[in-house]
Tab-separated table of C-alpha atoms in Angstrom:
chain	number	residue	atom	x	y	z
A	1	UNK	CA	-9.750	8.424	-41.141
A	2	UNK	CA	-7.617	7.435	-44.675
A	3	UNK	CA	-9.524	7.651	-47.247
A	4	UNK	CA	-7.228	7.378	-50.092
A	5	UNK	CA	-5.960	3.939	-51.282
A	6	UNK	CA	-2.819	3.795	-53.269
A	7	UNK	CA	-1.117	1.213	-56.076
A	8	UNK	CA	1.131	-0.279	-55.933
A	9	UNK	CA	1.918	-0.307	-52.486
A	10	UNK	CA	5.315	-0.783	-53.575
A	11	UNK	CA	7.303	-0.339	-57.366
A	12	UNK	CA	10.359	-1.059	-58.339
A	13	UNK	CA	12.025	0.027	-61.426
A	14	UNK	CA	15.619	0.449	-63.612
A	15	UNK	CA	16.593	4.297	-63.640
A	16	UNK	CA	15.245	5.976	-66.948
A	17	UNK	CA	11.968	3.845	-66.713
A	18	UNK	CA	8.653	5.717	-65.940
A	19	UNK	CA	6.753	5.072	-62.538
A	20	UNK	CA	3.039	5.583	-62.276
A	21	UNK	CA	1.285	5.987	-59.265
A	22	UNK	CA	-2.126	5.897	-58.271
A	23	UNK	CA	-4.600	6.926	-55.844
A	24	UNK	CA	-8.610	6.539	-55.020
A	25	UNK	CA	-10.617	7.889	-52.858
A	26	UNK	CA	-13.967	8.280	-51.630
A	27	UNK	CA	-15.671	11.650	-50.611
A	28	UNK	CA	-15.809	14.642	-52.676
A	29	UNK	CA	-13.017	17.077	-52.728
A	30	UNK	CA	-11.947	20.333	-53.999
A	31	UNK	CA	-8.387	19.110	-54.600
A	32	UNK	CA	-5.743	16.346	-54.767
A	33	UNK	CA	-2.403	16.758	-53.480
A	34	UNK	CA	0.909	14.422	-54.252
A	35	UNK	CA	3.562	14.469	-51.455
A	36	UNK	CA	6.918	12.731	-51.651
A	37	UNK	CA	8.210	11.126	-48.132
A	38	UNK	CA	12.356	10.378	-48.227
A	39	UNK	CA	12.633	7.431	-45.126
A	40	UNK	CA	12.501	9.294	-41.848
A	41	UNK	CA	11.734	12.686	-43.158
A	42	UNK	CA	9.148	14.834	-43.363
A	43	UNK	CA	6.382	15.537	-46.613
A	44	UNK	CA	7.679	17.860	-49.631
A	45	UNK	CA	4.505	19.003	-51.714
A	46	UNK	CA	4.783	18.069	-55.034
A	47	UNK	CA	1.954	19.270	-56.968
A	48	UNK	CA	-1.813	20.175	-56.287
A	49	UNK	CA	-4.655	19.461	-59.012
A	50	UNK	CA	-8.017	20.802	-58.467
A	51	UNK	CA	-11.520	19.340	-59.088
A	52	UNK	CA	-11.664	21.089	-61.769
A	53	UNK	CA	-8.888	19.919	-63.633
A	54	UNK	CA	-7.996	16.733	-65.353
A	55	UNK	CA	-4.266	17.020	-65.970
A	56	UNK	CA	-1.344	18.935	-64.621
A	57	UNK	CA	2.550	18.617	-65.288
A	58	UNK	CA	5.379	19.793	-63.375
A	59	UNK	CA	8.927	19.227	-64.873
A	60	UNK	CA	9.036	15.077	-64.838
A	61	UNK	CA	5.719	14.663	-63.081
A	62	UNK	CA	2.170	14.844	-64.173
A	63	UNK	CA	-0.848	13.940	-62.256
A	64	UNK	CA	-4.614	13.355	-63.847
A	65	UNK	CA	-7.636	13.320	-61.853
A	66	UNK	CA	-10.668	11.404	-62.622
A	67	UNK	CA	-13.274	12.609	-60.494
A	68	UNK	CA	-16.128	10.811	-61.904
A	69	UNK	CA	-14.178	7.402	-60.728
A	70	UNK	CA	-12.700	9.621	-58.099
A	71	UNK	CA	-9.045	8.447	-58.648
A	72	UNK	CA	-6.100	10.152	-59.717
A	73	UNK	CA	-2.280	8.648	-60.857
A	74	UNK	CA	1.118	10.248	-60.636
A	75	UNK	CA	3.637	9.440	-63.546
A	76	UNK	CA	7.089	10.553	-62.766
A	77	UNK	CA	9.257	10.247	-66.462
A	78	UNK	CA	12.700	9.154	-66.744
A	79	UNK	CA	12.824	8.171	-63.400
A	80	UNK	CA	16.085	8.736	-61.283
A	81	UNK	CA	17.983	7.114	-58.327
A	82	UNK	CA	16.969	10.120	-56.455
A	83	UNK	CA	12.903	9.961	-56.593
A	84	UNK	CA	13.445	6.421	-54.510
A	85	UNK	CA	11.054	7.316	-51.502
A	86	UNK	CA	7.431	6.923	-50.288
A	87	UNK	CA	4.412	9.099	-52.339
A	88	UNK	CA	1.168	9.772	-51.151
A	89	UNK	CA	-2.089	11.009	-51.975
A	90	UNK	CA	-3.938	13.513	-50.120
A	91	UNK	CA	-7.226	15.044	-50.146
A	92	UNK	CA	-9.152	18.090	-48.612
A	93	UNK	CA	-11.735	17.302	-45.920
A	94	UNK	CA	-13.993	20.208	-46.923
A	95	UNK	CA	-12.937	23.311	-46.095
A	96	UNK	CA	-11.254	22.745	-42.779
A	97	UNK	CA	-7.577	22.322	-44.299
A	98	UNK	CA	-7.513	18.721	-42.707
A	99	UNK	CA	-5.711	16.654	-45.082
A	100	UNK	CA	-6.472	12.910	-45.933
A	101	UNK	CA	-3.699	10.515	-46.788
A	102	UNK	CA	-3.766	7.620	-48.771
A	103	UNK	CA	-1.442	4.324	-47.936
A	104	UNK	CA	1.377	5.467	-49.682
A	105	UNK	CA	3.196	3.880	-52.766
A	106	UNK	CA	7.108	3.178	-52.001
A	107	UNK	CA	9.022	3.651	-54.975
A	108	UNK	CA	12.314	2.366	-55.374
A	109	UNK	CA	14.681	3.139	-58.501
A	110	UNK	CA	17.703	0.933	-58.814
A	111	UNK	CA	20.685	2.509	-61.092
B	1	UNK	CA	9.045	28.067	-49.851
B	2	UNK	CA	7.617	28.543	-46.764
B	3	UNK	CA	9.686	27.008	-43.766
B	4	UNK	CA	8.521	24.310	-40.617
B	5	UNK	CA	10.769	23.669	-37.917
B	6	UNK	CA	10.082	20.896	-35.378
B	7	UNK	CA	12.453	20.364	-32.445
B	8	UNK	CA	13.658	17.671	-30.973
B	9	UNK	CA	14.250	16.130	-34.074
B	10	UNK	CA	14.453	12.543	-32.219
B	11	UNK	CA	13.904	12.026	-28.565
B	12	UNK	CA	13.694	8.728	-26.105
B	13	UNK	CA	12.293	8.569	-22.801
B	14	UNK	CA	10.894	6.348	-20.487
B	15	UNK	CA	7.788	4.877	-19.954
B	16	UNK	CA	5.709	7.423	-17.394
B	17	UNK	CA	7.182	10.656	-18.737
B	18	UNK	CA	6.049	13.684	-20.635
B	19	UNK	CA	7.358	14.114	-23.839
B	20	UNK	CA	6.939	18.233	-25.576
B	21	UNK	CA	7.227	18.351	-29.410
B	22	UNK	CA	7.451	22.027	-30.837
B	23	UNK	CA	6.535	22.616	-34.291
B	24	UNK	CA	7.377	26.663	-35.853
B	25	UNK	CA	6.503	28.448	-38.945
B	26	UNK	CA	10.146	30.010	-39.894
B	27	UNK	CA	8.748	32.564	-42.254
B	28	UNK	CA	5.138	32.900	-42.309
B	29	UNK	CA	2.211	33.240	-39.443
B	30	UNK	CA	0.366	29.900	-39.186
B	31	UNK	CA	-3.561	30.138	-37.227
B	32	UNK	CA	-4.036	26.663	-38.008
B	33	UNK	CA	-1.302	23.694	-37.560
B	34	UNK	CA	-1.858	20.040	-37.548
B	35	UNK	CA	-0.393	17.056	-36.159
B	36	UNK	CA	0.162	13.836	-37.785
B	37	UNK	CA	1.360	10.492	-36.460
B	38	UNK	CA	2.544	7.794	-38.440
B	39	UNK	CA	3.791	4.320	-38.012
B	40	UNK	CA	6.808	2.236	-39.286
B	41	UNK	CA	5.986	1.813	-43.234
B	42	UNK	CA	2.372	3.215	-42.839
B	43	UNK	CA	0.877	6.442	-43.646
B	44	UNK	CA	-0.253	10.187	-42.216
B	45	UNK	CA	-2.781	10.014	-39.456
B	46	UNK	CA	-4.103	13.058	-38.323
B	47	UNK	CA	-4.410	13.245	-34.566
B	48	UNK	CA	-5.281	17.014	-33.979
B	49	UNK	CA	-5.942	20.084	-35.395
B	50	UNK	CA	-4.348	23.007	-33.771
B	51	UNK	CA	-5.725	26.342	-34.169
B	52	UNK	CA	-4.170	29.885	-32.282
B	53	UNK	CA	-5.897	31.115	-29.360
B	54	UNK	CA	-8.258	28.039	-29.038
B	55	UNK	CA	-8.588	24.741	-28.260
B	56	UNK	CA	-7.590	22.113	-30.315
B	57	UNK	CA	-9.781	19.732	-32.452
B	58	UNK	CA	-9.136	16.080	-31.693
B	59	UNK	CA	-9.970	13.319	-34.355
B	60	UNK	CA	-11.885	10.409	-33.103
B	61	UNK	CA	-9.776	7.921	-31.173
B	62	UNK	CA	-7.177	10.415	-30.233
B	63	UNK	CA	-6.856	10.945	-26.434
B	64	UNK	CA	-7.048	14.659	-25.910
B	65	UNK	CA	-5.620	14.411	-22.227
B	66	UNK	CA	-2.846	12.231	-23.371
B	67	UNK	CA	-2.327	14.258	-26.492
B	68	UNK	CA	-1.753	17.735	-24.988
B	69	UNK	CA	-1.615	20.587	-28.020
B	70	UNK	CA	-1.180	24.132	-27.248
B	71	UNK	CA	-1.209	26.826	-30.098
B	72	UNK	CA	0.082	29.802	-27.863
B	73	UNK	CA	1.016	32.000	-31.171
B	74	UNK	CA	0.718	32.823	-34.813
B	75	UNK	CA	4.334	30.334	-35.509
B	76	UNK	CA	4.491	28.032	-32.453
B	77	UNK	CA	2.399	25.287	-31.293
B	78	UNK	CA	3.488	22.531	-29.427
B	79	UNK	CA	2.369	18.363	-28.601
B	80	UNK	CA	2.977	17.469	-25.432
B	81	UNK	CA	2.594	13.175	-25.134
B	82	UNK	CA	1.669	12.957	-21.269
B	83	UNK	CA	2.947	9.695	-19.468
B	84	UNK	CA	4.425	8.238	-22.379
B	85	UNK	CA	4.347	4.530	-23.370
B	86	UNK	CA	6.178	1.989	-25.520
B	87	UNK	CA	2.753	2.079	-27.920
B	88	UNK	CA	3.181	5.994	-28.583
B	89	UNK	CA	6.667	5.248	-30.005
B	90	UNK	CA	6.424	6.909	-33.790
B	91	UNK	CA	7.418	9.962	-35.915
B	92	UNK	CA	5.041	12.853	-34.935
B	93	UNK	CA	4.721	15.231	-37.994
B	94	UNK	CA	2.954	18.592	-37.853
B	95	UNK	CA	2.226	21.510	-40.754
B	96	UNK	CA	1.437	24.007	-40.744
B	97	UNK	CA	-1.100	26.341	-43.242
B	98	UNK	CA	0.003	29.668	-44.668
B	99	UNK	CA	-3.297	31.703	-45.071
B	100	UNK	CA	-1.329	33.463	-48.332
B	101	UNK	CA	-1.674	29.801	-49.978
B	102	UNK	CA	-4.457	27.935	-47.927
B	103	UNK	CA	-4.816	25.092	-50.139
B	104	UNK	CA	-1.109	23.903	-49.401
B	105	UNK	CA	0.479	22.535	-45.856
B	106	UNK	CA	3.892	22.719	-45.358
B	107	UNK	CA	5.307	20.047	-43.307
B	108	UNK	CA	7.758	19.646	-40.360
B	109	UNK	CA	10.835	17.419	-40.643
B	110	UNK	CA	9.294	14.748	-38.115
B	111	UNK	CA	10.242	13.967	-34.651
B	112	UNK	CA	10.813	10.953	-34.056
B	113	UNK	CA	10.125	9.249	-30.409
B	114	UNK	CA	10.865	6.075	-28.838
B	115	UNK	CA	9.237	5.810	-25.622
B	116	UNK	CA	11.989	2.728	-23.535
C-alpha cells in the first residue's frame, strides 16, 4: 500500500532557484528515505534521516523530519539542469525492509 | 556503492507468454530482494518480497501464480510474469538489501516490458 503523499506533484523552476519537496505519511517509522528517479531508470538513494533526527544535509540537499506531524521536505539549493527527474519518499514498514513510496514529486529545472 | 543488475533491460512479448526478469547483487550477498512495479508517471508498488531459500511474500492483490519469484541464491533472484498480458505492461524494479547496511536498498536499473 503507498502511504506517503508528496507536494507538489510536479515543480518547475529557473536553474539556481531552490526546490522543496515534501512528503507525509501515516504509520510510524524508524526512518525516511529520499530517492531520485531519472525517466526510465531505476532509484539512486539520496539520503536517509532517522526518527530520531530532525535535520540532515548532504552537499545541496537537506531533508527535515517532523514526526509529530509525520511529514518530512527535501530542499535541493541552487538547483541545476541536471536534478530534473522524479523524487520520492519512502518509509520503513517495521522491520521487514519493505519500503513504502510516496507519489512522487517531478521536478523539472529549465536553464 | 553497492551494485544491482537486472537483465533484460527492456523486453516485448506477446500476449500468452512467460516473461523471466533477473535481478543480481554485483558486489554484495543479498537474503532479501524485492520487487517493485510501477506505472507510466506513477510511483513504486511493491509486489513481492523475495527472500533466499524460501518462498516469497506476496503483497495483497498480487497474483502469486502469475507473479512467479524464485530466490535460488545469496545475488540472484528472478520474476517470472506467467502468460503475460497487455495490463502487465510496466517497468519491473527490484533491490536488493545488503545486510552490512540494512536500512538502505539498492535498486536495479528497471526492466521495462511491453506485453503486444
Amino acid at each position: 500500500s503507498q502511504q506517503g503523499e508528496e507536494d507538489p506533484q510536479a515543480l518547475s523552476i529557473q536553474e539556481g532557484e531552490n526546490a522543496t519537496m515534501n512528503c507525509s505519511y501515516k504509520t510510524s517509522i524508524n526512518n525516511l528515505q529520499w530517492y531520485r528517479q531519472n525517466s526510465g531508470r531505476g532509484l539512486v538513494h539520496l539520503i536517509l534521516i532517522r526518527s530520531n533526527e530532525r535535520e540532515k544535509h548532504s552537499g545541496r540537499l537537506r531533508v527535515t523530519l517532523d514526526t509529530s506531524k509525520k511529514s518530512s521536505s527535501l530542499l535541493i539549493t541552487a538547483s541545476r539542469a541536471a536534478d530534473t527527474a522524479s523524487y520520492f519518499c519512502a518509509t520503513d514498514e517495521g522491520n521487514t525492509g519493505k519500503l513504502i513510496f510516496g507519489q512522487g514529486t517531478t521536478l523539472q529545472v529549465k536553464p | 556503492g553497492a551494485v544491482v543488475s537486472q537483465h533484460p533491460s527492456r523486453v516485448i512479448c506477446k500476449s500468452g507468454t512467460s516473461v523471466k526478469i533477473e535481478c543480481r547483487s554485483l558486489d554484495f550477498q543479498a537474503t532479501t530482494m524485492f520487487w517493485y512495479r510501477q506505472f507510466p508517471k506513477q510511483s513504486l508498488m511493491l509486489m513481492a518480497t523475495s527472500n533466499e531459500g524460501s518462498k516469497a511474500t506476496y503483497e495483497q492483490g498480487v497474483e502469486k501464480d502469475k507473479f512467479l519469484i524464485n530466490h535460488a541464491s545469496l545475488t540472484l533472484s528472478t520474476l517470472t510474469v506467467t502468460s503475460a498480458h497487455p495490463e502487465d505492461s510496466s517497468f519491473y524494479i527490484c533491490s536488493a538489501l545488503d545486510l552490512r547496511r540494512p536500512e538502505t536498498q539498492y535498486f536495479g536499473p528497471g526492466t521495462r516490458l511491453l506485453v503486444l
